[in-house]
Amino acid sequence: MVGRRAGWKRLFVLWIKVMLYCGLIIGGHLTVKPVYTQNDGNGGSVVTAVFNATASDGYLQAQGYQDWYGAWSKDEANSVTDDADYIYCGQRWTISWRFVYRAGVFFDTSSILDTVEIINWTLSIYLYSDYSSDDFNVTVQNGQPTYPHDPMLTSDYDKDLYSGDYARLDTSTLGSTGQYYNFTVGTDGSIINKQGMTKLMLRSDKDIDGQEPSTTEYILFGSKEYGYPAKLYVTYEEPTGPPQWSNLGHNSTEVAYGACMFFCKWDRTLNAAVFSWNYSGNWENLTVSQTGSWTNITKKIGKAYFTLS
C-alpha cells in the first residue's frame, strides 16, 4: 500500500497498491482509517500554510519619452521581464524618460481545500533595493481569475484589469536591504484561489491614483530565480468533526494481474492513516505516519482482490 500526501498541508491523495499474482485469487475488504487530533467543539484546527512564488514572477514595464501619461495609460507594456534576479515595482522619473513598473507574483495554493475558511493572509517580499526617494505604498490588487496571465503577457499591463486595495507595504517603513518585509494583513480571503493558482498584481498607490512622479519612486524585490521569492502566508480553519474522505476510486474497472491502485482524498491534515485488510481471513494493519510530507510506502499483498468498504 502506498500513502502519499499531495503538498504538505490539509489535502493528501492516498495511493494504495494491491499486488495481484497468477493463481488462486482470494477476496477481502480494504479499509482506511484516519488518525487525527480531535477538535474541541469550538471550531476546527487553525493552520498557517506558507507558499513561495513561482518562477512566473516578474514585472511589466512601460515608458514614455517625457510623457508619463502615455506610459501610465498604455494598454500594453513595452516589455515583460520574468527571469531576472529582482522585480521592479513603482514609478521612475528621469529628465528624458518616465517609467511605470507593475509586478506580478504567483503562488500555487492548490493544496488549500474548498472546505476551509480563510482567516487571513500575509504577503512578504525580500527587499533587494529601495529607490523610493518619495515614499509610496506597494499595493496588492486583484485581476483574477484571468489576469495577470501565467506567465505574464504585455497585455497584462492594462491598469483597468485590476482593482481593490487588499494589502499594503509602506516604503517609509523599510529598513535594510537583504531581508523580508511583510505587507499589512489581508482579511479578504476571496483573493486566495483555493485548489488553484493565486495571482497577485502589485502596484504603487500613486500609480493607482494616477499621480505623476517627480523623482524615483520604486523598489526592487527578490525573485524565485534569485532564490528569495515572495512568500504568501495563508491562515485558515479546518472543518470541524471527524475527517471525511471523497473521490474514492481506482485505476482499473476489472481485476487484473499486476499492480492495482486505489485512491481517495481527505479534507484536512492527518497525523497518520491506518490501512487494514482481511484477505487471509484475519485483519492486518499498516500505519503510515505524517512526516512533513507523505512518503510512498508499498505493501505487497499476494493473491488478493478487494472490495472497498
Coordinates of C-alpha atoms in Angstrom, one line a residue:
M1 CA 0.0 0.0 0.0
V2 CA 1.2 3.5 -0.7
G3 CA 0.3 6.5 1.3
R4 CA 1.0 9.9 -0.2
R5 CA 0.1 13.4 0.8
A6 CA -0.2 15.9 -2.0
G7 CA 1.5 19.1 -0.8
W8 CA 2.4 19.5 2.9
K9 CA -0.9 20.8 4.2
R10 CA -4.5 19.8 4.6
L11 CA -5.1 17.6 1.5
F12 CA -3.3 14.5 0.6
V13 CA -4.0 11.8 -2.0
L14 CA -3.7 8.3 -0.8
W15 CA -2.4 5.7 -3.3
I16 CA -2.9 2.0 -2.4
K17 CA -1.1 -0.6 -4.5
V18 CA -2.6 -4.1 -4.3
M19 CA -0.3 -6.6 -5.9
L20 CA -2.2 -9.4 -7.8
Y21 CA -0.5 -12.6 -8.8
C22 CA -1.3 -15.6 -11.0
G23 CA -3.0 -18.4 -9.4
L24 CA -5.9 -18.5 -6.9
I25 CA -7.3 -15.1 -6.1
I26 CA -8.8 -14.6 -2.7
G27 CA -11.3 -11.8 -1.9
G28 CA -11.3 -9.5 1.0
H29 CA -12.1 -6.0 2.3
L30 CA -9.8 -3.0 2.4
T31 CA -10.4 0.0 4.7
V32 CA -8.5 3.2 5.6
K33 CA -8.9 4.8 9.0
P34 CA -7.7 8.4 9.7
V35 CA -5.7 9.2 12.8
Y36 CA -6.3 12.8 13.8
T37 CA -6.4 15.3 16.7
Q38 CA -10.0 15.7 18.0
N39 CA -11.5 19.2 17.7
D40 CA -12.5 20.8 21.0
G41 CA -16.0 21.5 19.7
N42 CA -15.3 25.3 19.3
G43 CA -14.1 25.1 15.8
G44 CA -11.6 23.3 13.7
S45 CA -7.8 23.4 13.9
V46 CA -6.2 26.7 12.7
V47 CA -3.4 26.1 10.2
T48 CA -0.9 28.5 8.6
A49 CA 0.4 27.4 5.2
V50 CA 3.4 29.1 3.5
F51 CA 3.7 29.3 -0.3
N52 CA 6.7 30.5 -2.3
A53 CA 6.2 32.5 -5.5
T54 CA 6.7 30.5 -8.7
A55 CA 9.2 31.2 -11.5
S56 CA 6.5 33.2 -13.3
D57 CA 7.1 36.1 -11.0
G58 CA 8.2 39.3 -12.8
Y59 CA 7.3 42.8 -13.8
L60 CA 5.7 44.8 -16.6
Q61 CA 7.4 47.9 -17.8
A62 CA 6.1 50.9 -19.8
Q63 CA 8.0 54.0 -20.7
G64 CA 7.4 57.3 -22.5
Y65 CA 9.8 60.0 -23.7
Q66 CA 8.9 62.9 -21.5
D67 CA 5.4 61.5 -21.4
W68 CA 4.3 60.0 -18.1
Y69 CA 0.6 59.8 -19.0
G70 CA 1.3 58.0 -22.2
A71 CA 3.3 55.3 -20.4
W72 CA 0.8 55.1 -17.5
S73 CA -2.3 54.7 -19.7
K74 CA -1.0 52.2 -22.2
D75 CA -3.0 49.1 -22.8
E76 CA 0.2 47.0 -23.2
A77 CA 3.6 47.1 -21.6
N78 CA 6.8 47.8 -23.6
S79 CA 8.3 44.7 -22.1
V80 CA 7.8 41.8 -19.7
T81 CA 10.6 40.5 -17.5
D82 CA 10.2 37.2 -15.6
D83 CA 13.7 35.8 -15.5
A84 CA 15.7 38.4 -13.6
D85 CA 17.0 38.2 -10.0
Y86 CA 14.9 41.2 -9.0
I87 CA 11.5 42.6 -9.7
Y88 CA 10.6 46.3 -10.1
C89 CA 7.6 47.9 -8.6
G90 CA 6.7 51.6 -8.7
Q91 CA 7.4 54.6 -10.9
R92 CA 10.6 56.4 -12.1
W93 CA 11.3 59.9 -13.4
T94 CA 14.3 61.0 -15.4
I95 CA 15.0 64.2 -17.3
S96 CA 14.0 62.4 -20.6
W97 CA 12.0 59.3 -19.7
R98 CA 9.1 58.3 -17.5
F99 CA 8.8 54.6 -16.4
V100 CA 5.9 52.7 -14.7
Y101 CA 6.6 49.2 -13.2
R102 CA 3.8 46.8 -12.3
A103 CA 4.7 43.5 -10.7
G104 CA 3.1 40.1 -10.8
V105 CA 3.6 37.3 -8.2
F106 CA 2.1 33.8 -8.5
F107 CA 1.5 31.1 -5.8
D108 CA 0.4 27.5 -6.2
T109 CA -2.3 27.4 -3.5
S110 CA -4.0 24.2 -4.9
S111 CA -3.4 22.3 -1.7
I112 CA -6.0 24.5 0.1
L113 CA -9.3 22.8 0.1
D114 CA -12.6 24.4 -0.8
T115 CA -14.0 23.4 2.5
V116 CA -11.7 25.6 4.7
E117 CA -12.4 29.1 5.9
I118 CA -9.6 31.5 5.3
I119 CA -9.0 33.7 8.3
N120 CA -6.3 36.0 6.9
W121 CA -3.2 36.1 4.7
T122 CA 0.1 38.0 4.6
L123 CA 2.4 38.7 1.6
S124 CA 6.1 39.1 2.3
I125 CA 8.8 40.2 -0.1
Y126 CA 12.6 40.2 0.1
L127 CA 14.0 43.8 -0.3
Y128 CA 16.7 43.9 -2.9
S129 CA 17.0 47.7 -3.4
D130 CA 15.0 50.8 -2.3
Y131 CA 14.8 53.7 -4.7
S132 CA 11.9 55.4 -3.1
S133 CA 13.1 59.0 -2.8
D134 CA 9.4 59.7 -2.4
D135 CA 7.7 57.1 -0.3
F136 CA 4.7 55.2 -1.6
N137 CA 2.6 52.1 -0.8
V138 CA 3.2 48.9 -2.7
T139 CA -0.5 47.8 -3.1
V140 CA -2.0 44.4 -3.8
Q141 CA -4.6 44.4 -6.5
N142 CA -6.8 41.6 -8.0
G143 CA -7.5 40.8 -11.6
Q144 CA -8.3 37.1 -11.1
P145 CA -9.2 34.7 -12.5
T146 CA -7.8 35.8 -15.8
Y147 CA -5.2 38.5 -15.0
P148 CA -2.3 38.6 -14.9
H149 CA -1.7 35.6 -17.2
D150 CA 0.7 32.9 -16.1
P151 CA 3.3 33.6 -17.5
M152 CA 2.6 37.3 -17.9
L153 CA 1.9 38.9 -21.3
T154 CA 2.4 42.6 -22.3
S155 CA -1.4 42.9 -22.3
D156 CA -1.5 42.3 -18.6
Y157 CA -0.2 45.8 -18.1
D158 CA -3.6 47.4 -18.6
K159 CA -4.5 49.2 -15.4
D160 CA -8.2 48.7 -15.9
L161 CA -7.8 45.0 -15.5
Y162 CA -7.1 45.3 -11.7
S163 CA -9.0 46.7 -8.7
G164 CA -9.0 46.7 -5.0
D165 CA -6.6 47.5 -2.1
Y166 CA -6.1 44.2 -0.5
A167 CA -2.9 44.8 1.4
R168 CA -0.1 47.4 1.5
L169 CA 3.6 47.8 2.2
D170 CA 4.6 51.4 3.1
T171 CA 8.1 52.1 1.8
S172 CA 8.7 54.6 4.6
T173 CA 8.8 51.5 7.0
L174 CA 11.6 49.8 5.0
G175 CA 15.0 49.4 6.6
S176 CA 18.0 47.5 5.5
T177 CA 18.0 45.6 2.2
G178 CA 18.6 41.8 2.3
Q179 CA 15.6 40.9 4.4
Y180 CA 11.9 40.1 4.2
Y181 CA 9.2 42.7 4.9
N182 CA 5.5 42.0 5.4
F183 CA 2.5 43.7 3.9
T184 CA -0.4 44.6 6.1
V185 CA -2.5 41.6 7.0
G186 CA -5.1 40.8 4.3
T187 CA -8.5 39.8 5.6
D188 CA -10.4 39.3 2.3
G189 CA -9.9 35.6 1.6
S190 CA -11.6 35.8 -1.8
I191 CA -8.3 36.8 -3.4
I192 CA -6.8 33.4 -2.4
N193 CA -7.6 30.8 -5.0
K194 CA -8.3 27.5 -3.2
Q195 CA -7.2 24.5 -5.1
G196 CA -5.6 26.7 -7.9
M197 CA -3.1 29.4 -8.6
T198 CA -3.3 32.7 -6.7
K199 CA -2.2 35.6 -8.9
L200 CA -1.4 39.0 -7.3
M201 CA -0.7 42.3 -9.1
L202 CA 1.5 44.8 -7.1
R203 CA 1.3 48.5 -8.0
S204 CA 2.3 51.8 -6.4
D205 CA -0.7 53.5 -4.9
K206 CA 0.5 56.6 -6.8
D207 CA 0.3 54.6 -10.0
I208 CA -3.2 53.5 -9.0
D209 CA -4.3 57.1 -8.2
G210 CA -2.8 58.5 -11.4
Q211 CA -0.1 60.6 -9.7
E212 CA 2.9 61.5 -11.9
P213 CA 6.2 61.1 -10.1
S214 CA 8.8 63.9 -9.9
T215 CA 11.7 61.6 -8.8
T216 CA 12.4 57.9 -8.2
E217 CA 9.6 56.1 -6.5
Y218 CA 10.3 52.4 -6.9
I219 CA 11.7 49.3 -5.2
L220 CA 13.3 46.1 -6.3
F221 CA 12.5 42.8 -4.5
G222 CA 13.8 39.3 -4.8
S223 CA 12.5 36.8 -7.3
K224 CA 12.2 33.0 -7.5
E225 CA 15.3 32.9 -9.8
Y226 CA 17.3 34.9 -7.2
G227 CA 16.5 32.3 -4.5
Y228 CA 14.4 34.8 -2.4
P229 CA 10.9 34.5 -3.8
A230 CA 7.9 36.4 -2.4
K231 CA 6.1 34.4 0.3
L232 CA 2.4 34.1 1.0
Y233 CA 1.2 33.0 4.4
V234 CA -2.4 31.8 4.5
T235 CA -4.1 31.1 7.8
Y236 CA -7.3 29.1 7.7
E237 CA -9.5 27.0 9.9
E238 CA -10.1 23.3 9.2
P239 CA -13.6 21.8 9.2
T240 CA -15.0 20.5 12.5
G241 CA -15.9 16.9 13.2
P242 CA -14.1 13.7 12.1
P243 CA -12.1 13.8 8.8
Q244 CA -14.1 13.0 5.7
W245 CA -12.8 11.3 2.5
S246 CA -14.0 11.8 -1.0
N247 CA -13.2 11.0 -4.7
L248 CA -12.7 7.3 -3.8
G249 CA -11.7 5.3 -6.9
H250 CA -9.3 3.0 -8.6
N251 CA -7.4 2.9 -11.9
S252 CA -9.0 -0.2 -13.3
T253 CA -12.6 -1.5 -13.6
E254 CA -11.7 -5.1 -13.6
V255 CA -9.4 -7.4 -11.6
A256 CA -6.1 -7.9 -13.4
Y257 CA -2.7 -9.4 -12.7
G258 CA -0.1 -6.8 -11.6
A259 CA -0.5 -3.7 -9.5
C260 CA -3.8 -2.0 -8.9
M261 CA -4.0 1.5 -7.4
F262 CA -6.8 2.8 -5.3
F263 CA -7.0 6.5 -4.2
C264 CA -9.0 8.9 -2.0
K265 CA -8.8 12.5 -0.7
W266 CA -9.0 13.7 2.9
D267 CA -10.5 17.1 3.8
R268 CA -7.7 18.0 6.3
T269 CA -4.3 17.3 7.8
L270 CA -4.0 13.9 9.4
N271 CA -1.5 12.6 12.0
A272 CA -1.5 9.2 10.2
A273 CA -3.6 6.8 8.3
V274 CA -4.2 3.1 9.2
F275 CA -4.7 0.6 6.3
S276 CA -6.5 -2.6 7.2
W277 CA -7.2 -5.7 5.0
N278 CA -8.5 -9.2 5.7
Y279 CA -7.9 -11.2 2.5
S280 CA -6.4 -14.0 4.7
G281 CA -9.4 -14.1 7.0
N282 CA -7.7 -12.1 9.7
W283 CA -7.4 -8.4 9.8
E284 CA -3.9 -7.0 9.3
N285 CA -2.9 -3.3 9.7
L286 CA -0.3 -0.9 8.4
T287 CA 0.1 2.6 9.9
V288 CA 1.5 5.4 7.8
S289 CA 2.5 8.5 9.8
Q290 CA 2.7 12.0 8.5
T291 CA 6.4 13.1 8.3
G292 CA 6.1 16.7 6.9
S293 CA 5.1 15.4 3.6
W294 CA 3.7 11.9 2.9
T295 CA 6.2 9.4 1.5
N296 CA 5.4 6.4 -0.7
I297 CA 5.1 3.1 1.1
T298 CA 4.3 0.0 -0.8
K299 CA 2.8 -3.1 0.8
K300 CA 2.8 -6.4 -1.0
I301 CA -0.4 -8.4 -0.6
G302 CA -0.4 -11.6 -2.7
K303 CA -3.2 -13.4 -4.4
A304 CA -5.9 -10.9 -3.5
Y305 CA -8.6 -8.6 -4.8
F306 CA -10.5 -6.2 -2.5
T307 CA -13.9 -4.6 -2.1
L308 CA -13.5 -1.1 -0.6
S309 CA -15.7 -0.7 2.4

